[in-house]
Amino acid sequence: MKRIYLSPHFDDAAFSCGGVIWEQVQTGDQVSILTVCAGEPPPAPISKYAQSLHARWQTGTNAVKVRKDENRHSCQILGARAINLAIPDVIYRRSPIDGLPICMSEADLTAELQAVETPIIETLKDELVKNIPKDCEIVSPLALGGHVDHRLVRSAVELLGRPVKYYADFPYSADLDSSQIDLEMGMHHDLHPISRKSLETWQSSIAAHASQISTFWNSANQMREAVQAYWEPNQGLNFWYFP
Protein backbone atom coordinates (compact mmCIF):
# COMPACT_ATOMS: atom_id res chain seq x y z
CA MET A 1 0.00 0.00 0.00
CA LYS A 2 1.15 3.54 -0.73
CA ARG A 3 0.91 6.07 2.11
CA ILE A 4 1.95 9.69 2.32
CA TYR A 5 2.37 11.56 5.58
CA LEU A 6 2.00 15.32 5.37
CA SER A 7 4.55 17.01 7.60
CA PRO A 8 4.18 20.79 7.99
CA HIS A 9 7.88 21.03 8.92
CA PHE A 10 10.79 18.65 8.55
CA ASP A 11 10.30 17.06 11.97
CA ASP A 12 6.53 16.77 12.44
CA ALA A 13 5.80 13.39 10.86
CA ALA A 14 8.76 11.74 12.60
CA PHE A 15 7.86 13.30 15.95
CA SER A 16 4.21 12.29 15.70
CA CYS A 17 4.19 9.02 13.73
CA GLY A 18 7.70 7.59 13.47
CA GLY A 19 6.91 4.26 15.12
CA VAL A 20 3.93 3.57 12.87
CA ILE A 21 5.75 4.68 9.72
CA TRP A 22 8.60 2.25 10.41
CA GLU A 23 6.19 -0.62 11.06
CA GLN A 24 4.29 0.09 7.85
CA VAL A 25 7.54 0.04 5.88
CA GLN A 26 8.43 -3.32 7.46
CA THR A 27 5.18 -4.80 6.15
CA GLY A 28 6.03 -3.71 2.60
CA ASP A 29 4.14 -0.42 2.41
CA GLN A 30 5.62 2.39 0.33
CA VAL A 31 5.67 5.34 2.72
CA SER A 32 6.59 8.92 1.86
CA ILE A 33 6.93 11.94 4.12
CA LEU A 34 5.99 15.13 2.31
CA THR A 35 7.38 18.19 4.08
CA VAL A 36 5.35 21.24 3.15
CA CYS A 37 7.36 24.16 4.59
CA ALA A 38 10.72 23.10 3.19
CA GLY A 39 11.49 26.15 1.07
CA GLU A 40 14.40 28.55 1.44
CA PRO A 41 13.79 31.96 3.06
CA PRO A 42 13.13 34.84 0.63
CA PRO A 43 16.13 37.08 -0.19
CA ALA A 44 15.29 39.74 2.43
CA PRO A 45 16.95 39.45 5.86
CA ILE A 46 15.11 37.13 8.23
CA SER A 47 13.36 38.54 11.31
CA LYS A 48 15.03 38.85 14.70
CA TYR A 49 12.71 36.11 15.92
CA ALA A 50 13.89 33.73 13.18
CA GLN A 51 17.48 34.67 13.99
CA SER A 52 16.87 33.74 17.63
CA LEU A 53 15.59 30.33 16.55
CA HIS A 54 18.64 29.75 14.36
CA ALA A 55 20.82 30.59 17.36
CA ARG A 56 18.99 28.13 19.57
CA TRP A 57 19.09 25.44 16.88
CA GLN A 58 22.82 26.12 16.34
CA THR A 59 22.36 25.96 12.58
CA GLY A 60 23.85 29.32 11.65
CA THR A 61 22.46 30.84 8.45
CA ASN A 62 22.04 27.42 6.79
CA ALA A 63 19.06 26.32 8.87
CA VAL A 64 17.00 24.97 5.97
CA LYS A 65 19.91 22.94 4.59
CA VAL A 66 20.74 21.58 8.05
CA ARG A 67 17.14 20.62 8.69
CA LYS A 68 16.80 19.07 5.23
CA ASP A 69 19.86 16.91 5.93
CA GLU A 70 18.46 15.93 9.32
CA ASN A 71 15.19 14.97 7.67
CA ARG A 72 16.98 12.88 5.06
CA HIS A 73 18.70 10.95 7.85
CA SER A 74 15.44 10.55 9.79
CA CYS A 75 13.62 9.24 6.71
CA GLN A 76 16.44 6.77 6.09
CA ILE A 77 16.00 5.44 9.64
CA LEU A 78 12.26 5.01 9.03
CA GLY A 79 12.65 3.67 5.50
CA ALA A 80 10.46 6.44 4.12
CA ARG A 81 10.92 8.52 0.98
CA ALA A 82 11.40 12.26 1.55
CA ILE A 83 9.48 14.75 -0.59
CA ASN A 84 10.01 18.49 -0.07
CA LEU A 85 7.84 21.37 -1.26
CA ALA A 86 9.14 24.91 -1.74
CA ILE A 87 6.86 26.86 0.62
CA PRO A 88 8.95 28.64 3.28
CA ASP A 89 8.31 28.16 6.98
CA VAL A 90 6.08 30.86 8.50
CA ILE A 91 9.11 32.19 10.40
CA TYR A 92 10.55 33.22 7.02
CA ARG A 93 7.46 34.34 5.10
CA ARG A 94 6.80 38.03 4.44
CA SER A 95 3.67 39.95 3.60
CA PRO A 96 3.36 40.55 -0.15
CA ILE A 97 1.82 43.95 0.69
CA ASP A 98 4.33 45.64 2.99
CA GLY A 99 7.21 43.15 2.98
CA LEU A 100 7.16 42.75 6.76
CA PRO A 101 7.70 39.33 8.35
CA ILE A 102 4.49 37.38 8.96
CA CYS A 103 5.89 35.94 12.19
CA MET A 104 7.80 38.19 14.60
CA SER A 105 7.29 36.40 17.92
CA GLU A 106 6.35 33.09 19.54
CA ALA A 107 2.74 34.28 19.82
CA ASP A 108 2.52 34.75 16.04
CA LEU A 109 3.05 31.00 15.54
CA THR A 110 -0.50 30.34 16.76
CA ALA A 111 -2.17 33.59 15.70
CA GLU A 112 -5.07 33.86 13.29
CA LEU A 113 -4.10 33.33 9.68
CA GLN A 114 -3.44 36.70 8.07
CA ALA A 115 -5.57 37.55 5.05
CA VAL A 116 -2.47 37.94 2.88
CA GLU A 117 -1.60 34.30 3.65
CA THR A 118 -4.88 32.68 2.60
CA PRO A 119 -3.77 32.23 -1.06
CA ILE A 120 -1.13 29.79 0.22
CA ILE A 121 -3.90 27.30 1.03
CA GLU A 122 -4.94 27.12 -2.62
CA THR A 123 -1.30 26.99 -3.76
CA LEU A 124 -0.65 24.13 -1.38
CA LYS A 125 -3.76 22.29 -2.52
CA ASP A 126 -2.47 22.43 -6.10
CA GLU A 127 0.95 21.15 -4.96
CA LEU A 128 -0.69 18.26 -3.12
CA VAL A 129 -2.66 17.31 -6.23
CA LYS A 130 0.63 17.17 -8.16
CA ASN A 131 2.50 15.16 -5.55
CA ILE A 132 -0.04 12.69 -4.15
CA PRO A 133 -0.96 9.74 -6.40
CA LYS A 134 -4.62 8.77 -6.63
CA ASP A 135 -3.93 5.34 -5.10
CA CYS A 136 -2.16 6.75 -2.05
CA GLU A 137 -3.53 6.97 1.50
CA ILE A 138 -3.17 10.50 2.92
CA VAL A 139 -2.26 11.09 6.56
CA SER A 140 -2.50 14.69 7.78
CA PRO A 141 -1.88 16.48 11.07
CA LEU A 142 -4.91 17.36 13.16
CA ALA A 143 -3.20 20.71 13.83
CA LEU A 144 -3.36 20.28 17.58
CA GLY A 145 -1.44 23.09 19.23
CA GLY A 146 -2.70 25.54 16.62
CA HIS A 147 0.56 26.22 14.78
CA VAL A 148 -0.30 28.26 11.69
CA ASP A 149 1.62 25.96 9.31
CA HIS A 150 -0.14 22.89 10.68
CA ARG A 151 -3.48 24.61 10.13
CA LEU A 152 -2.49 25.53 6.58
CA VAL A 153 -1.72 21.89 5.80
CA ARG A 154 -4.98 20.60 7.21
CA SER A 155 -7.01 23.30 5.43
CA ALA A 156 -5.37 22.50 2.09
CA VAL A 157 -5.71 18.72 2.33
CA GLU A 158 -9.39 19.01 3.17
CA LEU A 159 -9.94 20.88 -0.11
CA LEU A 160 -8.89 17.78 -2.05
CA GLY A 161 -12.17 15.97 -1.44
CA ARG A 162 -10.33 12.73 -0.69
CA PRO A 163 -10.42 10.43 2.35
CA VAL A 164 -7.88 11.53 4.95
CA LYS A 165 -6.53 10.00 8.14
CA TYR A 166 -5.27 12.33 10.83
CA TYR A 167 -2.47 12.07 13.36
CA ALA A 168 -2.13 13.88 16.68
CA ASP A 169 0.65 16.48 16.58
CA PHE A 170 3.18 15.31 19.18
CA PRO A 171 4.33 16.67 21.59
CA TYR A 172 1.42 19.14 21.57
CA SER A 173 -0.86 16.11 21.98
CA ALA A 174 1.00 14.61 24.95
CA ASP A 175 -1.68 15.50 27.51
CA LEU A 176 -4.78 15.31 25.34
CA ASP A 177 -7.44 12.62 25.71
CA SER A 178 -8.41 10.84 22.49
CA SER A 179 -12.11 10.75 23.41
CA GLN A 180 -12.00 14.52 23.90
CA ILE A 181 -10.70 14.91 20.35
CA ASP A 182 -13.50 12.63 19.11
CA LEU A 183 -16.09 14.78 20.85
CA GLU A 184 -14.70 18.19 19.89
CA MET A 185 -13.96 17.37 16.25
CA GLY A 186 -16.75 14.89 15.51
CA MET A 187 -14.28 12.13 14.64
CA HIS A 188 -13.60 8.48 15.43
CA HIS A 189 -10.21 6.97 16.09
CA ASP A 190 -8.43 3.63 15.75
CA LEU A 191 -5.36 2.48 17.67
CA HIS A 192 -2.30 1.29 15.77
CA PRO A 193 -0.16 -0.85 18.13
CA ILE A 194 3.58 -0.11 18.22
CA SER A 195 6.16 -2.65 19.32
CA ARG A 196 9.09 -1.76 21.57
CA LYS A 197 11.44 -2.14 18.60
CA SER A 198 9.29 0.35 16.69
CA LEU A 199 9.35 2.67 19.69
CA GLU A 200 13.15 2.61 19.70
CA THR A 201 13.28 3.34 15.97
CA TRP A 202 10.77 6.15 16.45
CA GLN A 203 12.98 7.69 19.13
CA SER A 204 16.00 7.44 16.84
CA SER A 205 14.13 9.10 13.98
CA ILE A 206 13.31 12.03 16.27
CA ALA A 207 16.90 12.21 17.53
CA ALA A 208 18.01 12.64 13.90
CA HIS A 209 16.31 16.05 14.00
CA ALA A 210 19.01 17.19 16.40
CA SER A 211 18.50 20.93 15.87
CA GLN A 212 14.88 20.66 16.99
CA ILE A 213 15.29 18.77 20.26
CA SER A 214 15.76 22.01 22.20
CA THR A 215 12.32 23.23 21.07
CA PHE A 216 10.65 20.81 23.46
CA TRP A 217 13.27 19.04 25.58
CA ASN A 218 16.50 19.71 27.43
CA SER A 219 18.29 16.73 25.90
CA ALA A 220 17.89 13.74 23.62
CA ASN A 221 17.56 11.52 26.70
CA GLN A 222 14.67 13.61 27.98
CA MET A 223 13.06 13.32 24.54
CA ARG A 224 13.37 9.53 24.62
CA GLU A 225 11.75 9.45 28.06
CA ALA A 226 8.90 11.69 26.88
CA VAL A 227 8.22 9.56 23.80
CA GLN A 228 8.21 6.37 25.88
CA ALA A 229 5.80 7.96 28.38
CA TYR A 230 3.53 8.93 25.47
CA TRP A 231 3.66 5.38 24.08
CA GLU A 232 3.26 3.42 27.32
CA PRO A 233 -0.47 3.82 28.16
CA ASN A 234 -1.68 2.24 24.89
CA GLN A 235 1.61 1.04 23.38
CA GLY A 236 0.43 2.51 20.12
CA LEU A 237 -0.79 5.61 18.32
CA ASN A 238 -4.31 6.71 17.51
CA PHE A 239 -5.34 7.87 14.06
CA TRP A 240 -8.54 9.82 13.46
CA TYR A 241 -11.06 9.88 10.65
CA PHE A 242 -14.46 11.39 9.91
CA PRO A 243 -17.24 8.76 10.04
mmCIF file with all atom_site columns, C-alpha atoms in Angstrom, residues 11-18 141-145 150 167-176 202-203 206 216-217 222-231 237:
data_model
loop_
_atom_site.group_PDB
_atom_site.id
_atom_site.type_symbol
_atom_site.label_atom_id
_atom_site.label_alt_id
_atom_site.label_comp_id
_atom_site.label_asym_id
_atom_site.label_entity_id
_atom_site.label_seq_id
_atom_site.pdbx_PDB_ins_code
_atom_site.Cartn_x
_atom_site.Cartn_y
_atom_site.Cartn_z
_atom_site.occupancy
_atom_site.B_iso_or_equiv
_atom_site.pdbx_formal_charge
_atom_site.auth_seq_id
_atom_site.auth_comp_id
_atom_site.auth_asym_id
_atom_site.auth_atom_id
_atom_site.pdbx_PDB_model_num
ATOM 1  C CA . ASP A 1 11  ? 10.299 17.056 11.970 1.00 0.00 ? 11  ASP A CA 1
ATOM 2  C CA . ASP A 1 12  ? 6.528  16.772 12.437 1.00 0.00 ? 12  ASP A CA 1
ATOM 3  C CA . ALA A 1 13  ? 5.805  13.389 10.864 1.00 0.00 ? 13  ALA A CA 1
ATOM 4  C CA . ALA A 1 14  ? 8.758  11.736 12.599 1.00 0.00 ? 14  ALA A CA 1
ATOM 5  C CA . PHE A 1 15  ? 7.861  13.303 15.953 1.00 0.00 ? 15  PHE A CA 1
ATOM 6  C CA . SER A 1 16  ? 4.215  12.286 15.697 1.00 0.00 ? 16  SER A CA 1
ATOM 7  C CA . CYS A 1 17  ? 4.188  9.022  13.734 1.00 0.00 ? 17  CYS A CA 1
ATOM 8  C CA . GLY A 1 18  ? 7.704  7.589  13.471 1.00 0.00 ? 18  GLY A CA 1
ATOM 9  C CA . PRO A 1 141 ? -1.878 16.481 11.067 1.00 0.00 ? 141 PRO A CA 1
ATOM 10 C CA . LEU A 1 142 ? -4.908 17.360 13.156 1.00 0.00 ? 142 LEU A CA 1
ATOM 11 C CA . ALA A 1 143 ? -3.201 20.712 13.826 1.00 0.00 ? 143 ALA A CA 1
ATOM 12 C CA . LEU A 1 144 ? -3.355 20.277 17.581 1.00 0.00 ? 144 LEU A CA 1
ATOM 13 C CA . GLY A 1 145 ? -1.443 23.092 19.231 1.00 0.00 ? 145 GLY A CA 1
ATOM 14 C CA . HIS A 1 150 ? -0.142 22.894 10.677 1.00 0.00 ? 150 HIS A CA 1
ATOM 15 C CA . TYR A 1 167 ? -2.473 12.069 13.365 1.00 0.00 ? 167 TYR A CA 1
ATOM 16 C CA . ALA A 1 168 ? -2.127 13.879 16.679 1.00 0.00 ? 168 ALA A CA 1
ATOM 17 C CA . ASP A 1 169 ? 0.646  16.477 16.583 1.00 0.00 ? 169 ASP A CA 1
ATOM 18 C CA . PHE A 1 170 ? 3.180  15.306 19.177 1.00 0.00 ? 170 PHE A CA 1
ATOM 19 C CA . PRO A 1 171 ? 4.334  16.673 21.588 1.00 0.00 ? 171 PRO A CA 1
ATOM 20 C CA . TYR A 1 172 ? 1.419  19.139 21.571 1.00 0.00 ? 172 TYR A CA 1
ATOM 21 C CA . SER A 1 173 ? -0.856 16.107 21.976 1.00 0.00 ? 173 SER A CA 1
ATOM 22 C CA . ALA A 1 174 ? 0.999  14.610 24.947 1.00 0.00 ? 174 ALA A CA 1
ATOM 23 C CA . ASP A 1 175 ? -1.677 15.502 27.507 1.00 0.00 ? 175 ASP A CA 1
ATOM 24 C CA . LEU A 1 176 ? -4.781 15.309 25.341 1.00 0.00 ? 176 LEU A CA 1
ATOM 25 C CA . TRP A 1 202 ? 10.772 6.147  16.450 1.00 0.00 ? 202 TRP A CA 1
ATOM 26 C CA . GLN A 1 203 ? 12.981 7.689  19.131 1.00 0.00 ? 203 GLN A CA 1
ATOM 27 C CA . ILE A 1 206 ? 13.308 12.026 16.272 1.00 0.00 ? 206 ILE A CA 1
ATOM 28 C CA . PHE A 1 216 ? 10.646 20.806 23.459 1.00 0.00 ? 216 PHE A CA 1
ATOM 29 C CA . TRP A 1 217 ? 13.267 19.043 25.581 1.00 0.00 ? 217 TRP A CA 1
ATOM 30 C CA . GLN A 1 222 ? 14.668 13.608 27.983 1.00 0.00 ? 222 GLN A CA 1
ATOM 31 C CA . MET A 1 223 ? 13.059 13.322 24.540 1.00 0.00 ? 223 MET A CA 1
ATOM 32 C CA . ARG A 1 224 ? 13.369 9.533  24.619 1.00 0.00 ? 224 ARG A CA 1
ATOM 33 C CA . GLU A 1 225 ? 11.745 9.453  28.057 1.00 0.00 ? 225 GLU A CA 1
ATOM 34 C CA . ALA A 1 226 ? 8.897  11.693 26.877 1.00 0.00 ? 226 ALA A CA 1
ATOM 35 C CA . VAL A 1 227 ? 8.222  9.556  23.798 1.00 0.00 ? 227 VAL A CA 1
ATOM 36 C CA . GLN A 1 228 ? 8.208  6.375  25.884 1.00 0.00 ? 228 GLN A CA 1
ATOM 37 C CA . ALA A 1 229 ? 5.801  7.964  28.383 1.00 0.00 ? 229 ALA A CA 1
ATOM 38 C CA . TYR A 1 230 ? 3.533  8.932  25.470 1.00 0.00 ? 230 TYR A CA 1
ATOM 39 C CA . TRP A 1 231 ? 3.664  5.378  24.083 1.00 0.00 ? 231 TRP A CA 1
ATOM 40 C CA . LEU A 1 237 ? -0.788 5.614  18.319 1.00 0.00 ? 237 LEU A CA 1
#
